[in-house]
Amino acid sequence: MKLLNRFLNTKAGLSKKTRRNTVWCGFLSMAFWACPLLVFGQSLLLTPKTPTQLGLTTQFGIYEDKTSRLSFDAVKKVTFTQSNRKAIYIPFSTHTFWYKVTLKNGTSDEQTRVLKWNSTLTEQVDFYVPDQTNSYKIEKGGTFIPSNQLVYTAEEPYTSVKLAPQEEKILFVRIQSQRAHYGSMTLYTAASLVTSQLREFKHMGF
């Protein structure tokens, strides 16, 4: 309120109508910038125009479990904070970081998407993917998981999810790593993931 009064006092030389319009513009501007936080609960709609390779980091909600003791059922009930960065910083700590995103198939065809965690340094990456009965299966990845237990064949962890026409699913990713590093997430179609991997192999000289 003090800030608002100070702002109005600086506009004292203006007409009453002009001051009122200026204040309304200020409130509308603040509401506009707050919108990304308010609409986090909306789902990411997949349409025929959705890129086959889409940076997804800014679409995720984030929750930091500083105790690393919360169960998955408990995590599903907590409030997630909207991510607003293209890269995720995992600090040197024993904390567990949870990420959440909602995908909706807005087409009339079944859609398969691949969610990839873009880092080879993370010690543990667990994907929580719902099945047709809305029960979650856990797919484990990361440097601490034996290679014979991995469900992916590349260096960077990924998982796939199938969506029936107009179906909506909520995915969770659990990150735990005591090695500080940056990571990000990308959503692919199966074909675009293969193309991306072939391009990476080519750059590596294979």
mmCIF file of C-alpha atoms in Angstrom:
data_model
loop_
_atom_site.group_PDB
_atom_site.id
_atom_site.type_symbol
_atom_site.label_atom_id
_atom_site.label_comp_id
_atom_site.label_asym_id
_atom_site.label_seq_id
_atom_site.Cartn_x
_atom_site.Cartn_y
_atom_site.Cartn_z
ATOM 1 C CA MET A 1 0.000 0.000 0.000
ATOM 2 C CA LYS A 2 2.860 2.400 0.789
ATOM 3 C CA LEU A 3 4.350 1.710 -2.631
ATOM 4 C CA LEU A 4 0.993 2.350 -4.284
ATOM 5 C CA ASN A 5 0.556 5.670 -2.441
ATOM 6 C CA ARG A 6 4.067 6.731 -3.375
ATOM 7 C CA PHE A 7 3.341 5.858 -6.980
ATOM 8 C CA LEU A 8 0.119 7.893 -6.937
ATOM 9 C CA ASN A 9 1.883 10.866 -5.370
ATOM 10 C CA THR A 10 4.403 10.916 -8.229
ATOM 11 C CA LYS A 11 1.432 11.154 -10.608
ATOM 12 C CA ALA A 12 -0.264 13.951 -8.655
ATOM 13 C CA GLY A 13 0.162 16.378 -11.540
ATOM 14 C CA LEU A 14 -1.979 14.221 -13.796
ATOM 15 C CA SER A 15 -5.752 14.324 -14.104
ATOM 16 C CA LYS A 16 -7.831 11.978 -11.935
ATOM 17 C CA LYS A 17 -8.867 9.926 -14.978
ATOM 18 C CA THR A 18 -5.279 9.622 -16.199
ATOM 19 C CA ARG A 19 -4.073 8.510 -12.759
ATOM 20 C CA ARG A 20 -6.842 5.905 -12.593
ATOM 21 C CA ASN A 21 -5.959 4.534 -16.041
ATOM 22 C CA THR A 22 -2.270 4.430 -15.116
ATOM 23 C CA VAL A 23 -3.002 2.411 -11.957
ATOM 24 C CA TRP A 24 -5.163 -0.045 -13.894
ATOM 25 C CA CYS A 25 -2.386 -0.516 -16.448
ATOM 26 C CA GLY A 26 0.021 -1.264 -13.603
ATOM 27 C CA PHE A 27 -2.262 -3.903 -12.112
ATOM 28 C CA LEU A 28 -2.863 -5.500 -15.517
ATOM 29 C CA SER A 29 0.876 -5.622 -16.127
ATOM 30 C CA MET A 30 1.480 -7.381 -12.794
ATOM 31 C CA ALA A 31 -1.329 -9.835 -13.538
ATOM 32 C CA PHE A 32 0.197 -10.582 -16.931
ATOM 33 C CA TRP A 33 3.591 -11.455 -15.436
ATOM 34 C CA ALA A 34 1.941 -13.579 -12.726
ATOM 35 C CA CYS A 35 -0.014 -15.639 -15.278
ATOM 36 C CA PRO A 36 2.707 -18.310 -15.829
ATOM 37 C CA LEU A 37 2.481 -19.141 -12.126
ATOM 38 C CA LEU A 38 -1.311 -19.203 -12.099
ATOM 39 C CA VAL A 39 -1.782 -21.433 -15.131
ATOM 40 C CA PHE A 40 0.784 -24.067 -14.189
ATOM 41 C CA GLY A 41 -1.994 -26.612 -13.652
ATOM 42 C CA GLN A 42 -2.825 -26.566 -17.355
ATOM 43 C CA SER A 43 -1.603 -29.420 -19.502
ATOM 44 C CA LEU A 44 0.734 -29.292 -22.471
ATOM 45 C CA LEU A 45 -1.519 -29.960 -25.455
ATOM 46 C CA LEU A 46 -0.021 -32.142 -28.179
ATOM 47 C CA THR A 47 -1.322 -31.290 -31.649
ATOM 48 C CA PRO A 48 -0.175 -32.000 -35.220
ATOM 49 C CA LYS A 49 1.714 -28.678 -35.019
ATOM 50 C CA THR A 50 3.664 -29.623 -31.879
ATOM 51 C CA PRO A 51 7.406 -29.786 -32.718
ATOM 52 C CA THR A 52 8.793 -33.316 -32.933
ATOM 53 C CA GLN A 53 11.614 -32.155 -30.631
ATOM 54 C CA LEU A 54 10.433 -29.797 -27.907
ATOM 55 C CA GLY A 55 12.384 -28.305 -25.006
ATOM 56 C CA LEU A 56 10.221 -29.127 -22.012
ATOM 57 C CA THR A 57 12.155 -27.752 -19.037
ATOM 58 C CA THR A 58 10.088 -24.562 -18.699
ATOM 59 C CA GLN A 59 6.870 -26.628 -18.763
ATOM 60 C CA PHE A 60 7.721 -28.540 -15.600
ATOM 61 C CA GLY A 61 6.729 -27.930 -12.022
ATOM 62 C CA ILE A 62 9.497 -28.356 -9.442
ATOM 63 C CA TYR A 63 9.440 -29.543 -5.847
ATOM 64 C CA GLU A 64 12.498 -29.912 -3.617
ATOM 65 C CA ASP A 65 12.280 -32.559 -0.897
ATOM 66 C CA LYS A 66 14.938 -31.404 1.558
ATOM 67 C CA THR A 67 14.455 -34.512 3.702
ATOM 68 C CA SER A 68 14.585 -37.002 0.796
ATOM 69 C CA ARG A 69 12.039 -39.033 2.743
ATOM 70 C CA LEU A 70 8.704 -38.211 1.111
ATOM 71 C CA SER A 71 6.888 -41.086 -0.526
ATOM 72 C CA PHE A 72 5.568 -40.797 -4.059
ATOM 73 C CA ASP A 73 1.985 -40.659 -2.756
ATOM 74 C CA ALA A 74 2.953 -37.703 -0.566
ATOM 75 C CA VAL A 75 4.745 -35.940 -3.418
ATOM 76 C CA LYS A 76 1.651 -36.178 -5.618
ATOM 77 C CA LYS A 77 -0.187 -33.996 -3.086
ATOM 78 C CA VAL A 78 2.377 -31.202 -2.638
ATOM 79 C CA THR A 79 2.427 -27.880 -4.493
ATOM 80 C CA PHE A 80 4.916 -27.666 -7.349
ATOM 81 C CA THR A 81 6.552 -24.388 -8.395
ATOM 82 C CA GLN A 82 6.576 -23.410 -12.063
ATOM 83 C CA SER A 83 9.958 -23.776 -13.741
ATOM 84 C CA ASN A 84 11.025 -20.683 -15.674
ATOM 85 C CA ARG A 85 14.501 -21.675 -16.806
ATOM 86 C CA LYS A 86 15.727 -23.589 -19.823
ATOM 87 C CA ALA A 87 18.283 -25.455 -17.688
ATOM 88 C CA ILE A 88 17.887 -27.079 -14.287
ATOM 89 C CA TYR A 89 20.645 -26.703 -11.724
ATOM 90 C CA ILE A 90 21.147 -29.699 -9.451
ATOM 91 C CA PRO A 91 23.272 -28.502 -6.510
ATOM 92 C CA PHE A 92 25.696 -30.507 -4.395
ATOM 93 C CA SER A 93 23.291 -31.818 -1.739
ATOM 94 C CA THR A 94 21.435 -34.847 -0.438
ATOM 95 C CA HIS A 95 18.069 -33.326 -1.391
ATOM 96 C CA THR A 96 15.671 -34.985 -3.815
ATOM 97 C CA PHE A 97 14.216 -32.964 -6.681
ATOM 98 C CA TRP A 98 10.865 -33.821 -8.221
ATOM 99 C CA TYR A 99 9.569 -32.607 -11.582
ATOM 100 C CA LYS A 100 6.005 -32.839 -12.853
ATOM 101 C CA VAL A 101 4.392 -32.270 -16.235
ATOM 102 C CA THR A 102 0.954 -32.984 -17.704
ATOM 103 C CA LEU A 103 0.654 -34.073 -21.330
ATOM 104 C CA LYS A 104 -2.611 -34.199 -23.265
ATOM 105 C CA ASN A 105 -3.109 -35.756 -26.675
ATOM 106 C CA GLY A 106 -5.220 -33.254 -28.597
ATOM 107 C CA THR A 107 -5.336 -35.379 -31.761
ATOM 108 C CA SER A 108 -7.576 -38.191 -32.970
ATOM 109 C CA ASP A 109 -4.641 -40.629 -33.176
ATOM 110 C CA GLU A 110 -2.586 -42.420 -30.539
ATOM 111 C CA GLN A 111 0.586 -40.504 -29.758
ATOM 112 C CA THR A 112 3.885 -41.829 -28.416
ATOM 113 C CA ARG A 113 6.308 -39.337 -26.914
ATOM 114 C CA VAL A 114 9.771 -39.835 -25.431
ATOM 115 C CA LEU A 115 10.882 -37.746 -22.454
ATOM 116 C CA LYS A 116 14.679 -37.448 -22.141
ATOM 117 C CA TRP A 117 16.771 -36.102 -19.278
ATOM 118 C CA ASN A 118 19.710 -34.318 -20.909
ATOM 119 C CA SER A 119 22.651 -35.128 -18.642
ATOM 120 C CA THR A 120 25.054 -38.045 -18.330
ATOM 121 C CA LEU A 121 26.232 -37.000 -14.846
ATOM 122 C CA THR A 122 23.077 -37.552 -12.790
ATOM 123 C CA GLU A 123 23.410 -40.370 -10.296
ATOM 124 C CA GLN A 124 19.744 -41.357 -10.166
ATOM 125 C CA VAL A 125 16.869 -40.439 -12.503
ATOM 126 C CA ASP A 126 13.531 -42.137 -11.847
ATOM 127 C CA PHE A 127 10.662 -41.717 -14.298
ATOM 128 C CA TYR A 128 7.155 -42.227 -12.917
ATOM 129 C CA VAL A 129 4.894 -43.063 -15.865
ATOM 130 C CA PRO A 130 1.166 -43.872 -15.521
ATOM 131 C CA ASP A 131 -0.295 -46.912 -17.263
ATOM 132 C CA GLN A 132 -3.829 -47.442 -18.575
ATOM 133 C CA THR A 133 -5.161 -47.984 -15.044
ATOM 134 C CA ASN A 134 -3.464 -44.774 -13.817
ATOM 135 C CA SER A 135 -1.050 -46.800 -11.698
ATOM 136 C CA TYR A 136 2.524 -45.617 -11.927
ATOM 137 C CA LYS A 137 5.452 -47.716 -13.049
ATOM 138 C CA ILE A 138 8.962 -46.598 -12.101
ATOM 139 C CA GLU A 139 11.746 -46.682 -14.672
ATOM 140 C CA LYS A 140 15.133 -46.134 -13.070
ATOM 141 C CA GLY A 141 18.152 -44.532 -14.726
ATOM 142 C CA GLY A 142 21.355 -42.678 -13.968
ATOM 143 C CA THR A 143 24.993 -43.517 -13.327
ATOM 144 C CA PHE A 144 24.252 -45.429 -10.097
ATOM 145 C CA ILE A 145 21.929 -47.929 -11.798
ATOM 146 C CA PRO A 146 23.563 -51.123 -13.214
ATOM 147 C CA SER A 147 23.440 -51.201 -17.011
ATOM 148 C CA ASN A 148 21.499 -54.483 -17.049
ATOM 149 C CA GLN A 149 18.647 -52.759 -15.163
ATOM 150 C CA LEU A 150 18.297 -49.793 -17.522
ATOM 151 C CA VAL A 151 15.299 -49.557 -19.854
ATOM 152 C CA TYR A 152 17.065 -47.203 -22.273
ATOM 153 C CA THR A 153 20.009 -47.806 -24.582
ATOM 154 C CA ALA A 154 21.592 -44.323 -24.752
ATOM 155 C CA GLU A 155 23.858 -42.544 -22.270
ATOM 156 C CA GLU A 156 21.165 -40.059 -21.276
ATOM 157 C CA PRO A 157 18.078 -41.416 -19.465
ATOM 158 C CA TYR A 158 14.735 -41.393 -21.243
ATOM 159 C CA THR A 159 11.298 -42.976 -21.065
ATOM 160 C CA SER A 160 8.320 -43.240 -23.411
ATOM 161 C CA VAL A 161 4.633 -42.604 -22.832
ATOM 162 C CA LYS A 162 1.630 -43.544 -24.976
ATOM 163 C CA LEU A 163 -1.439 -41.328 -25.102
ATOM 164 C CA ALA A 164 -4.769 -42.386 -26.571
ATOM 165 C CA PRO A 165 -6.777 -39.733 -28.466
ATOM 166 C CA GLN A 166 -7.697 -36.890 -26.061
ATOM 167 C CA GLU A 167 -6.032 -38.728 -23.174
ATOM 168 C CA GLU A 168 -4.174 -36.805 -20.470
ATOM 169 C CA LYS A 169 -1.333 -38.154 -18.319
ATOM 170 C CA ILE A 170 0.770 -36.688 -15.532
ATOM 171 C CA LEU A 171 4.452 -37.646 -15.512
ATOM 172 C CA PHE A 172 6.893 -37.270 -12.630
ATOM 173 C CA VAL A 173 10.683 -37.330 -12.659
ATOM 174 C CA ARG A 174 12.716 -37.883 -9.510
ATOM 175 C CA ILE A 175 16.312 -36.632 -9.478
ATOM 176 C CA GLN A 176 18.865 -37.427 -6.799
ATOM 177 C CA SER A 177 22.553 -36.666 -7.239
ATOM 178 C CA GLN A 178 25.289 -35.399 -4.946
ATOM 179 C CA ARG A 179 27.283 -34.202 -7.954
ATOM 180 C CA ALA A 180 26.483 -30.592 -8.869
ATOM 181 C CA HIS A 181 25.553 -30.171 -12.534
ATOM 182 C CA TYR A 182 23.014 -28.774 -14.975
ATOM 183 C CA GLY A 183 20.340 -30.724 -16.798
ATOM 184 C CA SER A 184 17.295 -30.178 -18.993
ATOM 185 C CA MET A 185 14.404 -32.146 -20.483
ATOM 186 C CA THR A 186 13.304 -32.638 -24.062
ATOM 187 C CA LEU A 187 10.169 -34.238 -25.473
ATOM 188 C CA TYR A 188 10.632 -36.216 -28.701
ATOM 189 C CA THR A 189 8.657 -38.349 -31.063
ATOM 190 C CA ALA A 190 10.245 -41.788 -31.457
ATOM 191 C CA ALA A 191 11.502 -40.902 -34.936
ATOM 192 C CA SER A 192 13.010 -37.567 -33.890
ATOM 193 C CA LEU A 193 14.842 -39.223 -30.988
ATOM 194 C CA VAL A 194 16.474 -41.701 -33.368
ATOM 195 C CA THR A 195 17.458 -38.841 -35.687
ATOM 196 C CA SER A 196 18.924 -36.924 -32.758
ATOM 197 C CA GLN A 197 20.922 -39.931 -31.568
ATOM 198 C CA LEU A 198 22.282 -40.625 -35.061
ATOM 199 C CA ARG A 199 23.341 -36.998 -35.322
ATOM 200 C CA GLU A 200 25.134 -37.247 -31.973
ATOM 201 C CA PHE A 201 26.939 -40.452 -33.051
ATOM 202 C CA LYS A 202 28.035 -38.725 -36.236
ATOM 203 C CA HIS A 203 29.519 -35.827 -34.268
ATOM 204 C CA MET A 204 31.346 -38.341 -32.059
ATOM 205 C CA GLY A 205 32.912 -39.962 -35.117
ATOM 206 C CA PHE A 206 31.026 -43.271 -35.106
#
